[in-house]
Coordinates of C-alpha atoms and ligand atoms in Angstrom, one line a residue:
Chain A
X1 CA -0.1 0.2 -0.1
X2 CA 0.9 3.2 -0.9
X3 CA 1.9 6.2 2.3
X4 CA -0.4 8.7 0.3
X5 CA -3.3 5.5 0.1
X6 CA -2.3 4.1 3.7
X7 CA -2.8 7.6 4.7
X8 CA -6.3 8.4 3.4
X9 CA -7.9 5.5 4.9
X10 CA -6.9 6.2 8.4
X11 CA -10.5 7.3 9.7
X12 CA -11.2 10.7 10.7
X13 CA -14.1 12.2 11.4
X14 CA -15.2 15.2 9.8
X15 CA -15.2 18.6 11.7
X16 CA -16.6 21.3 10.3
X17 CA -15.3 24.6 12.2
X18 CA -18.8 24.7 13.5
X19 CA -18.5 21.2 15.6
X20 CA -15.2 22.3 16.9
X21 CA -17.3 25.3 18.9
X22 CA -20.6 23.5 19.5
X23 CA -20.0 21.9 23.3
X24 CA -22.4 21.5 25.6
X25 CA -22.3 24.5 27.1
X26 CA -22.3 24.0 31.4
X27 CA -20.2 26.0 33.7
X28 CA -17.2 23.7 33.6
X29 CA -17.2 22.7 30.0
X30 CA -17.3 27.0 29.3
X31 CA -14.6 27.6 31.8
X32 CA -12.4 25.0 30.2
X33 CA -12.8 26.5 27.1
X34 CA -12.4 30.2 27.7
X35 CA -9.2 29.2 29.6
X36 CA -8.2 27.4 27.2
X37 CA -8.0 30.2 25.0
X38 CA -7.0 32.6 27.5
X39 CA -3.9 30.5 27.9
X40 CA -3.3 29.9 23.8
X41 CA -3.9 33.9 23.8
X42 CA -0.5 34.1 27.0
X43 CA 1.3 31.7 24.7
X44 CA 1.5 33.9 21.8
X45 CA 2.2 36.8 23.8
X46 CA 5.3 34.9 25.6
X47 CA 6.8 33.8 22.6
X48 CA 6.4 37.3 21.3
X49 CA 8.2 38.8 24.1
X50 CA 11.0 35.8 24.1
X51 CA 11.5 36.6 20.5
X52 CA 11.7 40.3 21.1
X53 CA 14.0 40.3 24.2
X54 CA 15.3 36.7 24.0
X55 CA 16.4 35.1 27.4
X56 CA 16.4 38.6 29.0
X57 CA 12.7 38.0 29.0
X58 CA 13.3 34.6 31.7
X59 CA 14.5 34.8 34.9
X60 CA 17.3 32.8 34.2
X61 CA 20.5 33.5 35.0
X62 CA 24.2 31.9 35.0
X63 CA 23.3 31.0 38.2
X64 CA 20.7 29.2 38.0
X65 CA 20.7 28.5 34.0
X66 CA 17.3 26.1 34.1
X67 CA 14.5 27.9 34.6
X68 CA 10.7 26.9 34.6
X69 CA 10.2 26.4 31.0
X70 CA 12.8 23.1 31.4
X71 CA 10.5 22.4 34.6
X72 CA 7.4 22.3 32.1
X73 CA 9.4 20.1 29.9
X74 CA 9.9 17.5 32.0
X75 CA 6.3 17.9 33.4
X76 CA 5.0 17.3 29.6
X77 CA 7.5 14.8 28.7
X78 CA 6.8 12.6 32.2
X79 CA 2.9 13.1 31.6
X80 CA 3.8 11.6 27.9
X81 CA 6.1 8.6 29.0
X82 CA 3.2 7.8 31.8
X83 CA 0.2 7.7 29.2
X84 CA 2.4 5.5 26.7
X85 CA 3.0 3.2 30.0
X86 CA -1.0 3.0 31.0
X87 CA -1.8 3.0 27.1
X88 CA 0.6 0.3 26.7
X89 CA -0.6 -2.2 30.0
X90 CA -4.0 -3.7 27.3
X91 CA -2.6 -3.2 23.3
X92 CA 1.1 -4.3 24.2
X93 CA 1.0 -6.5 27.0
X94 CA -2.8 -8.0 26.4
X95 CA -4.2 -7.3 30.0
X96 CA -7.9 -7.1 28.7
X97 CA -9.3 -4.9 31.4
X98 CA -6.8 -1.8 30.6
X99 CA -7.9 -2.1 26.1
X100 CA -10.0 0.6 26.9
X101 CA -8.4 3.1 27.5
X102 CA -5.1 2.1 25.1
X103 CA -5.8 5.1 22.5
X104 CA -7.3 7.6 24.5
X105 CA -3.6 7.4 26.4
X106 CA -1.1 6.7 23.8
X107 CA -3.1 9.6 21.7
X108 CA -2.5 11.8 25.3
X109 CA 1.1 10.7 25.4
X110 CA 1.0 12.3 21.4
X111 CA -0.1 15.7 22.8
X112 CA 1.8 16.0 26.0
X113 CA 5.1 15.1 24.1
X114 CA 3.9 17.9 21.4
X115 CA 3.4 20.2 24.0
X116 CA 6.6 19.6 25.6
X117 CA 8.0 20.1 22.9
X118 CA 6.4 23.4 22.1
X119 CA 7.5 25.1 25.3
X120 CA 11.3 23.8 25.3
X121 CA 11.8 24.7 22.0
X122 CA 11.6 28.7 23.6
X123 CA 13.5 27.8 26.2
X124 CA 16.9 26.5 23.8
X125 CA 18.5 29.2 22.3
X126 CA 18.8 28.3 18.9
X127 CA 16.1 24.8 17.8
X128 CA 17.2 24.6 14.2
X129 CA 21.0 24.4 14.8
X130 CA 19.8 21.9 17.7
X131 CA 18.1 19.8 14.6
X132 CA 20.9 19.8 12.4
X133 CA 24.2 19.7 14.4
X134 CA 22.1 16.5 16.9
X135 CA 22.6 14.5 13.2
X136 CA 25.8 16.4 11.8
X137 CA 28.1 15.9 15.3
X138 CA 26.1 14.0 17.3
X139 CA 27.4 14.4 21.4
X140 CA 27.1 11.1 21.9
X141 CA 28.1 11.4 25.8
X142 CA 25.3 14.0 26.4
X143 CA 22.6 12.8 27.8
X144 CA 20.9 15.7 26.6
X145 CA 21.8 13.9 23.2
X146 CA 20.3 11.0 23.7
X147 CA 17.4 12.3 25.9
X148 CA 16.4 14.5 22.4
X149 CA 16.7 11.8 19.5
X150 CA 15.2 9.2 21.9
X151 CA 11.9 11.2 21.9
X152 CA 11.8 12.0 18.5
X153 CA 12.3 8.8 18.1
X154 CA 9.3 8.0 20.6
X155 CA 7.0 10.2 18.9
X156 CA 7.3 8.8 15.6
X157 CA 6.0 5.5 16.7
X158 CA 3.8 7.2 19.0
X159 CA 2.1 8.4 16.3
X160 CA 2.0 5.4 14.0
X161 CA 1.0 3.4 16.7
X162 CA -2.0 6.0 17.4
X163 CA -2.7 5.2 12.7
X164 CA -2.4 1.7 13.7
X165 CA -4.5 1.9 17.1
X166 CA -7.2 3.5 14.6
X167 CA -7.6 1.3 11.8
X168 CA -8.0 -1.4 14.5
X169 CA -5.2 -2.9 13.1
X170 CA -3.6 -4.9 16.8
X171 CA -0.8 -6.4 15.7
X172 CA 1.4 -3.4 14.3
X173 CA -0.8 -1.5 17.1
X174 CA 1.9 -4.1 19.1
X175 CA 4.7 -3.9 17.3
X176 CA 5.6 -0.3 17.1
X177 CA 3.1 -0.2 20.9
X178 CA 6.4 -1.9 22.5
X179 CA 8.9 -0.8 20.1
X180 CA 8.1 3.0 21.4
X181 CA 7.3 2.3 25.1
X182 CA 11.0 1.0 25.0
X183 CA 12.4 3.8 23.0
X184 CA 10.4 6.2 25.6
X185 CA 11.6 4.6 28.7
X186 CA 14.9 4.7 27.8
X187 CA 14.6 8.1 26.3
X188 CA 12.6 8.8 30.0
X189 CA 15.2 7.5 31.9
X190 CA 18.1 9.7 30.2
X191 CA 16.3 12.5 31.6
X192 CA 16.8 11.4 34.4
X193 CA 21.1 10.9 33.8
X194 CA 20.5 14.6 32.4
X195 CA 20.6 15.7 35.8
X196 CA 21.7 12.4 37.3
X197 CA 25.4 13.0 35.4
X198 CA 25.9 16.3 37.2
X199 CA 28.8 16.1 39.5
X200 CA 28.9 19.8 40.2
X201 CA 25.8 19.2 41.4
X202 CA 25.7 16.4 44.2
X203 CA 22.1 16.4 45.4
X204 CA 21.4 15.3 41.6
X205 CA 24.0 13.2 40.7
X206 CA 23.5 9.3 41.1
X207 CA 21.4 6.9 38.6
X208 CA 18.6 8.0 41.5
X209 CA 17.2 10.0 38.8
X210 CA 17.0 7.9 35.9
X211 CA 15.1 5.3 38.0
X212 CA 12.9 7.7 39.8
X213 CA 12.0 9.4 36.7
X214 CA 10.2 6.2 35.6
X215 CA 8.1 5.0 38.6
X216 CA 6.8 8.7 38.5
X217 CA 6.4 8.8 35.0
X218 CA 3.4 5.8 35.8
X219 CA 2.5 7.4 38.6
X220 CA 1.7 10.6 36.4
X221 CA -0.2 8.4 33.5
X222 CA -2.3 7.3 36.4
X223 CA -3.4 10.4 37.5
X224 CA -4.0 11.5 34.0
X225 CA -6.2 8.4 33.4
X226 CA -8.3 9.5 36.3
X227 CA -8.4 13.2 35.0
X228 CA -9.6 12.3 31.3
X229 CA -12.3 9.6 32.3
X230 CA -13.8 12.2 35.1
X231 CA -14.2 14.3 31.7
X232 CA -15.8 12.1 29.6
X233 CA -18.4 10.2 31.8
X234 CA -18.7 13.1 33.9
X235 CA -18.0 11.4 37.1
X236 CA -20.7 9.0 36.5
X237 CA -18.8 5.7 35.2
X238 CA -20.3 2.6 33.8
X239 CA -19.2 -0.9 35.3
X240 CA -16.4 -1.4 32.5
X241 CA -14.5 2.2 33.6
X242 CA -15.5 1.5 37.4
X243 CA -13.4 -1.7 37.0
X244 CA -10.5 0.4 34.7
X245 CA -10.4 3.0 37.0
X246 CA -10.5 0.9 40.2
X247 CA -7.7 -1.5 38.8
X248 CA -5.4 1.9 38.3
X249 CA -6.0 3.1 41.6
X250 CA -4.8 -0.4 43.4
X251 CA -1.6 -0.2 40.8
X252 CA -1.5 4.0 41.9
X253 CA -1.5 2.8 45.5
X254 CA 1.6 0.3 45.3
X255 CA 3.1 3.3 43.1
X256 CA 2.7 5.9 45.5
X257 CA 4.1 3.9 48.3
X258 CA 7.2 3.0 46.3
X259 CA 7.9 6.1 45.5
X260 CA 7.7 7.4 49.2
X261 CA 9.9 4.9 49.8
X262 CA 12.5 6.1 46.9
X263 CA 12.3 9.3 48.5
X264 CA 12.5 8.8 52.0
X265 CA 15.9 6.8 51.3
X266 CA 17.2 9.7 49.2
X267 CA 16.7 12.3 51.4
X268 CA 17.9 10.3 54.8
X269 CA 21.1 9.2 52.2
X270 CA 21.2 12.9 51.6
X271 CA 20.9 14.3 54.9
X272 CA 22.9 11.6 56.9
X273 CA 25.4 10.9 54.3
X274 CA 27.0 14.2 55.3
X275 CA 28.6 15.1 52.0
X276 CA 29.1 18.2 51.3
X277 CA 26.9 20.3 48.9
X278 CA 24.7 17.6 49.5
X279 CA 23.2 17.4 53.0
X280 CA 23.1 21.1 53.2
X281 CA 20.8 21.5 50.5
X282 CA 18.6 18.2 51.6
X283 CA 18.1 20.0 54.8
X284 CA 18.0 23.7 52.4
X285 CA 15.1 21.3 50.2
X286 CA 13.2 20.1 53.9
X287 CA 12.8 23.8 54.6
X288 CA 10.6 25.0 51.0
X289 CA 7.3 25.3 50.7
X290 CA 7.3 23.6 47.8
X291 CA 8.9 20.2 48.6
X292 CA 5.9 19.9 50.9
X293 CA 3.8 20.7 48.0
X294 CA 5.0 17.6 46.3
X295 CA 5.0 15.4 49.4
X296 CA 1.3 16.7 49.9
X297 CA 0.0 16.8 47.0
X298 CA 1.5 14.0 44.7
X299 CA 1.3 11.0 47.3
X300 CA 0.2 12.0 50.5
X301 CA -3.4 13.0 49.5
X302 CA -3.7 11.1 46.6
X303 CA -2.3 7.5 48.5
X304 CA -5.6 8.6 51.3
X305 CA -7.6 8.2 49.1
X306 CA -6.7 5.4 47.5
X307 CA -6.4 3.4 50.9
X308 CA -9.5 4.7 52.5
X309 CA -11.5 2.8 49.8
X310 CA -8.8 0.7 49.0
X311 CA -9.3 2.1 45.7
X312 CA -12.6 1.6 44.8
X313 CA -13.4 5.6 45.5
X314 CA -12.5 6.9 41.9
X315 CA -14.4 10.4 42.2
X316 CA -12.6 10.7 45.0
X317 CA -9.5 9.4 42.7
X318 CA -10.4 12.2 40.3
X319 CA -10.2 15.1 42.5
X320 CA -7.0 13.2 43.8
X321 CA -5.6 12.9 40.7
X322 CA -5.9 16.9 40.1
X323 CA -4.8 17.5 43.2
X324 CA -1.7 15.0 42.6
X325 CA -0.7 17.0 39.1
X326 CA -0.3 20.1 41.0
X327 CA 2.1 17.8 43.0
X328 CA 3.7 16.3 40.4
X329 CA 4.1 19.9 39.0
X330 CA 6.1 21.1 41.8
X331 CA 7.9 17.3 41.5
X332 CA 9.5 18.7 38.5
X333 CA 9.5 22.3 39.3
X334 CA 11.7 21.1 42.7
X335 CA 14.0 19.2 40.9
X336 CA 15.1 21.7 38.2
X337 CA 15.1 24.6 40.9
X338 CA 16.4 22.5 43.9
X339 CA 19.7 20.8 41.5
X340 CA 21.2 24.6 40.9
X341 CA 20.2 26.1 44.7
X342 CA 24.1 25.7 45.7
X343 CA 26.2 28.2 44.5
X344 CA 29.5 26.9 43.1
X345 CA 31.2 29.4 44.9
X346 CA 34.6 29.7 42.3
X347 CA 36.6 31.5 44.6
X348 CA 34.3 34.9 44.5
X349 CA 32.9 34.9 47.7
X350 CA 32.4 38.6 47.9
X351 CA 33.2 39.5 44.2
X352 CA 30.3 40.5 41.9
X353 CA 28.0 40.5 45.0
X354 CA 27.8 36.7 44.7
X355 CA 27.6 35.7 48.6
X356 CA 27.4 32.5 49.1
X357 CA 23.7 32.2 49.9
X358 CA 21.1 29.8 48.1
X359 CA 20.7 30.5 44.8
X360 CA 16.8 32.9 44.2
X361 CA 14.8 32.0 41.2
X362 CA 10.9 33.0 40.7
X363 CA 9.6 32.7 37.3
X364 CA 9.3 35.6 35.0
X365 CA 5.6 36.8 33.5
X366 CA 6.7 35.7 30.1
X367 CA 7.7 32.1 31.6
X368 CA 4.3 31.4 33.2
X369 CA 2.9 32.4 30.0
X370 CA 4.9 30.5 27.9
X371 CA 4.5 27.0 30.5
X372 CA 0.3 27.9 30.2
X373 CA 0.4 28.4 26.8
X374 CA 2.1 24.4 26.7
X375 CA -1.0 23.6 29.2
X376 CA -3.7 25.9 26.7
X377 CA -2.3 23.7 23.9
X378 CA -2.6 20.6 25.8
X379 CA -5.9 20.9 26.1
X380 CA -6.6 22.2 22.9
X381 CA -5.5 19.4 21.1
X382 CA -7.1 17.1 23.7
X383 CA -10.2 18.5 22.7
X384 CA -9.6 18.8 19.0
X385 CA -8.7 14.9 19.3
X386 CA -12.6 14.2 20.9
X387 CA -13.8 15.5 17.8
X388 CA -11.5 14.6 15.0
X389 CA -10.9 10.7 16.3
X390 CA -12.6 7.8 17.4
X391 CA -10.6 7.8 21.5
X392 CA -12.4 4.7 22.6
X393 CA -13.0 1.0 21.1
Chain B
X1 CA 51.2 20.5 19.3
X2 CA 50.9 22.0 22.5
X3 CA 49.0 21.3 25.7
X4 CA 48.7 24.5 27.5
X5 CA 48.0 25.5 30.8
X6 CA 48.6 28.2 33.7
X7 CA 49.8 28.5 36.8
X8 CA 48.7 31.2 38.7
X9 CA 51.5 32.5 41.7
X10 CA 47.9 33.3 43.7
X11 CA 49.4 35.1 46.7
X12 CA 51.1 37.8 44.8
X13 CA 47.6 38.8 43.1
X14 CA 47.0 42.4 44.3
X15 CA 43.3 42.7 43.2
X16 CA 44.2 45.4 40.5
X17 CA 42.2 43.6 37.7
X18 CA 44.2 44.5 35.0
X19 CA 44.0 40.9 34.0
X20 CA 40.4 41.2 33.1
X21 CA 40.7 44.5 31.7
X22 CA 43.5 42.9 29.1
X23 CA 41.1 40.3 29.0
X24 CA 37.7 42.0 27.7
X25 CA 39.7 44.4 25.7
X26 CA 41.6 41.2 23.8
X27 CA 38.5 39.1 23.7
X28 CA 36.0 41.7 22.9
X29 CA 34.0 40.6 25.6
X30 CA 30.6 42.5 26.8
X31 CA 31.3 44.6 30.0
X32 CA 29.1 43.8 32.7
X33 CA 28.8 41.4 35.7
X34 CA 27.5 38.3 34.0
X35 CA 30.1 38.8 31.0
X36 CA 32.8 37.8 32.0
X37 CA 35.8 35.3 30.9
X38 CA 38.2 35.9 34.1
X39 CA 37.6 36.9 37.1
X40 CA 39.4 37.5 40.8
X41 CA 37.9 36.3 43.8
X42 CA 38.3 37.5 47.2
X43 CA 38.8 36.1 50.8
X44 CA 37.5 38.7 53.0
X45 CA 39.6 40.2 55.8
X46 CA 39.0 37.9 59.1
X47 CA 38.4 39.4 62.7
X48 CA 37.1 41.9 63.6
X49 CA 38.1 45.7 63.7
X50 CA 41.3 46.9 65.0
X51 CA 41.8 43.1 65.7
X52 CA 42.3 42.1 61.1
X53 CA 44.4 39.7 60.1
X54 CA 45.4 41.2 56.9
X55 CA 47.0 38.0 56.1
X56 CA 43.6 36.2 55.9
X57 CA 42.9 38.9 52.9
X58 CA 43.8 36.9 49.6
X59 CA 42.6 36.9 45.9
X60 CA 42.6 34.5 44.1
X61 CA 41.8 35.1 40.0
X62 CA 40.1 32.6 38.7
X63 CA 38.8 31.7 35.2
X64 CA 37.6 28.0 33.3
X65 CA 40.4 25.9 33.8
X66 CA 40.7 24.2 30.6
X67 CA 40.0 20.4 32.4
X68 CA 41.7 17.4 30.7
X69 CA 38.5 15.4 31.2
X70 CA 36.0 18.7 31.3
X71 CA 32.5 17.8 32.2
X72 CA 31.0 20.7 29.8
X73 CA 32.4 18.9 26.6
X74 CA 30.9 15.9 28.0
X75 CA 27.7 16.8 27.9
X76 CA 27.4 19.3 25.0
X77 CA 24.9 17.7 22.4
X78 CA 26.2 18.6 19.6
X79 CA 29.7 18.9 20.3
X80 CA 30.0 22.5 20.1
X81 CA 32.8 22.5 22.9
X82 CA 35.2 20.6 21.6
X83 CA 39.1 19.8 22.4
X84 CA 41.0 21.8 20.0
X85 CA 44.6 20.6 18.6
X86 CA 46.3 22.4 22.1
X87 CA 43.9 20.8 24.3
X88 CA 42.3 23.9 24.7
X89 CA 38.5 23.4 25.7
X90 CA 36.5 24.9 23.3
X91 CA 33.6 26.5 21.6
X92 CA 31.8 26.8 18.2
X93 CA 29.2 29.7 18.5
X94 CA 27.7 28.0 14.7
X95 CA 26.7 24.4 16.7
X96 CA 25.9 25.8 20.2
X97 CA 22.4 25.6 20.6
X98 CA 22.5 27.3 24.0
X99 CA 21.0 24.5 26.0
X100 CA 23.1 25.5 29.1
X101 CA 23.8 22.6 30.0
X102 CA 27.5 22.9 29.9
X103 CA 26.6 26.3 32.6
X104 CA 25.4 23.8 35.0
X105 CA 27.6 20.8 34.6
X106 CA 30.8 23.1 34.6
X107 CA 31.9 22.9 38.4
X108 CA 34.1 25.8 38.1
X109 CA 30.7 27.9 36.9
X110 CA 33.3 29.5 33.9
X111 CA 31.1 29.5 31.4
X112 CA 28.2 32.6 30.5
X113 CA 26.4 33.6 27.7
X114 CA 27.7 36.4 25.3
X115 CA 24.7 38.8 24.3
X116 CA 25.6 39.0 20.8
X117 CA 25.1 35.6 19.9
X118 CA 23.1 34.1 22.3
X119 CA 25.7 31.4 22.8
X120 CA 28.0 29.7 25.6
X121 CA 31.3 31.3 26.0
X122 CA 34.2 31.2 28.2
X123 CA 38.2 31.5 28.8
X124 CA 39.9 30.5 25.5
X125 CA 43.5 31.2 26.3
X126 CA 43.6 33.7 23.3
X127 CA 43.6 30.8 21.3
X128 CA 41.2 33.2 18.3
X129 CA 44.1 36.1 18.7
X130 CA 47.3 35.1 20.5
X131 CA 48.0 32.0 19.6
X132 CA 46.2 32.0 16.1
X133 CA 49.0 34.6 15.8
X134 CA 51.9 32.5 16.7
X135 CA 52.2 34.0 19.9
X136 CA 52.4 32.1 23.3
X137 CA 51.1 34.0 25.8
X138 CA 47.9 35.1 26.9
X139 CA 46.5 38.8 27.4
X140 CA 46.1 37.9 31.2
X141 CA 49.4 37.2 31.8
X142 CA 51.4 39.8 29.6
X143 CA 49.2 42.1 31.4
X144 CA 50.1 41.1 35.1
X145 CA 52.0 43.6 37.0
X146 CA 53.2 41.2 39.8
X147 CA 53.9 38.1 37.2
X148 CA 50.8 35.9 38.9
X149 CA 50.8 34.1 35.7
X150 CA 52.3 32.0 33.8
X151 CA 50.8 30.9 30.7
X152 CA 52.6 27.9 28.6
X153 CA 52.8 24.3 26.8
X154 CA 52.9 21.5 30.1
X155 CA 54.3 19.1 27.9
X156 CA 57.5 20.8 27.5
X157 CA 59.1 19.8 30.0
X158 CA 61.9 22.8 29.9
X159 CA 58.7 25.3 29.3
X160 CA 58.8 27.8 32.2
X161 CA 55.5 26.6 33.4
X162 CA 56.8 22.6 33.5
X163 CA 59.4 23.7 35.2
X164 CA 57.3 25.9 37.8
X165 CA 55.5 23.0 38.8
X166 CA 58.1 20.9 39.0
X167 CA 59.6 23.0 41.5
X168 CA 56.8 24.1 44.0
X169 CA 53.8 22.9 45.6
X170 CA 50.7 23.2 44.0
X171 CA 47.1 22.4 43.5
X172 CA 44.1 22.4 42.0
X173 CA 40.6 23.2 42.1
X174 CA 37.5 21.3 43.3
X175 CA 40.1 17.7 42.1
X176 CA 37.9 15.7 43.5
X177 CA 36.1 15.8 41.0
X178 CA 38.3 14.0 38.4
X179 CA 37.9 16.8 35.9
X180 CA 41.8 16.7 35.5
X181 CA 42.0 21.2 35.3
X182 CA 45.0 22.7 33.9
X183 CA 44.9 25.7 35.6
X184 CA 47.5 25.1 39.0
X185 CA 47.4 27.5 42.0
X186 CA 50.7 28.3 43.2
X187 CA 51.7 27.4 47.2
Ligands
SF4_1 S1 36.6 24.9 34.6 FE1 34.2 24.5 33.4 S2 34.0 25.6 30.9 FE2 36.5 25.3 31.7 S3 36.6 23.4 30.7 FE3 36.7 23.1 33.1 S4 34.1 22.3 32.6 FE4 35.0 23.0 30.9
SF4_2 S1 25.4 25.5 25.7 FE1 25.9 25.1 23.4 S2 28.5 25.1 24.3 FE2 26.9 24.5 26.2 S3 26.0 22.1 26.0 FE3 24.7 23.7 25.0 S4 25.3 23.8 22.6 FE4 26.6 22.1 24.2

């Protein structure tokens, strides 16, 4: 079959502009619609400001070179990997109960990575140069090279898998799904490696992040599944969805428990290991509100909801997942920010007013606008997806 | 081929900042705190007035250490950061994508963003100017009134720097990180 022919046989619903603007005008739908539009406008304003002023529009500095946009990029690609894992449960691993969510989750994994790329494109100074020299002079020792290249491949596989899912070609979907999943996991652990390789930053250095990223991706994927299904069913789940979500909630309980165990040990070994630049940073992290936001929103509250009802309170878990995603955002933000908390103190103790205190960073308005824009883009693409494709079995 | 390094007799430093000025002039570095290739670090005087310890007030000139195992090079996704034929760590501005990974990875705080090219920059040991013309000095070394800086070929046993390193005790910064800096502080 020719590519062209193949493409024309992809089942896409015909939508007119009227279809797009026609949705049930409930207050919550209207709110989301207005929010999405607002975010997209902010995106445009943010990008324009960036194009006019470059990195000066951001609050990143020599001391704190990675800011909010990196965190948001990570937030999106973690979401993507997570949805890919959830989507794979059914169509790659053949768990029957999870079949129904595959298509929606895989679609979600595509749009989240697209949104992530859309954000990072305005953080990297020269994205076009990147595409060219990633190929011409690849830096094989660079975790960023692997991460970027593998994510590019991953996205391609996810799109192909999605197309086969749409066409109900389960065999091919499985092949591309499995390849995509493996490449995605490799990409994602490499993203952890981007931090893990930083010898200069002992708080991040080591093998912890590559593994932690996979675990938290799975958790994020499950949160997002609850959110997507919660909206789809307007919280009135049918039997099949109830079964699926209860199962997912149980897995989630286990995963969050493991995560807490991981984080506890990381913090314990950071503090009591007594390593310079590590112990004090860890102690400082304990005193930051964003760390506790991460712990309570992404771990304690969702786990409490799950444990209290043995995973059966799926309406509660929908709300728990919304809170959980806020926690996941803080988790990403903290990871990026905490890595850079400690000045490198290169013999310039009092030079250039660089007092050796903790490095401060607060995102600029432009950074916030572009970040919200990424969210707007994601919501918009998801909405379009529900119009264009049949995302259920 | 040479393997250039620098020895710093830092106790002679009088914090006149002639080196900084010379570097900026030589390499056309933009003025401003964030845009510097070399700097003089200062350890403030210890003690409370009037019992001040003048001897505690020391100055430490520093810059890119031209590591033999440079983390900045390792992490660069496009190989924009590379070792040139003489072992200096350099940046090809055409290939730099400004991902800032190297800024984060360098333990020595040596890299900054050049606002004109919107790419990362740092000390080059005057490769584009002096060394390119066949000279074997750097601007900072040439201008230093108290002869703090000794620049030269580490592979040549007769060079001044090799001699000094052979005869005097010295240390490198953050050596536990295994980056093998080519800036040596003489004791
Ligand atoms: S001092 Fe920093 S910038 Fe210079 S070579 Fe070493 S790691 Fe690279
Ligand atoms: S900012 Fe430029 S030189 Fe530094 S790692 Fe990225 S591409 Fe390489």
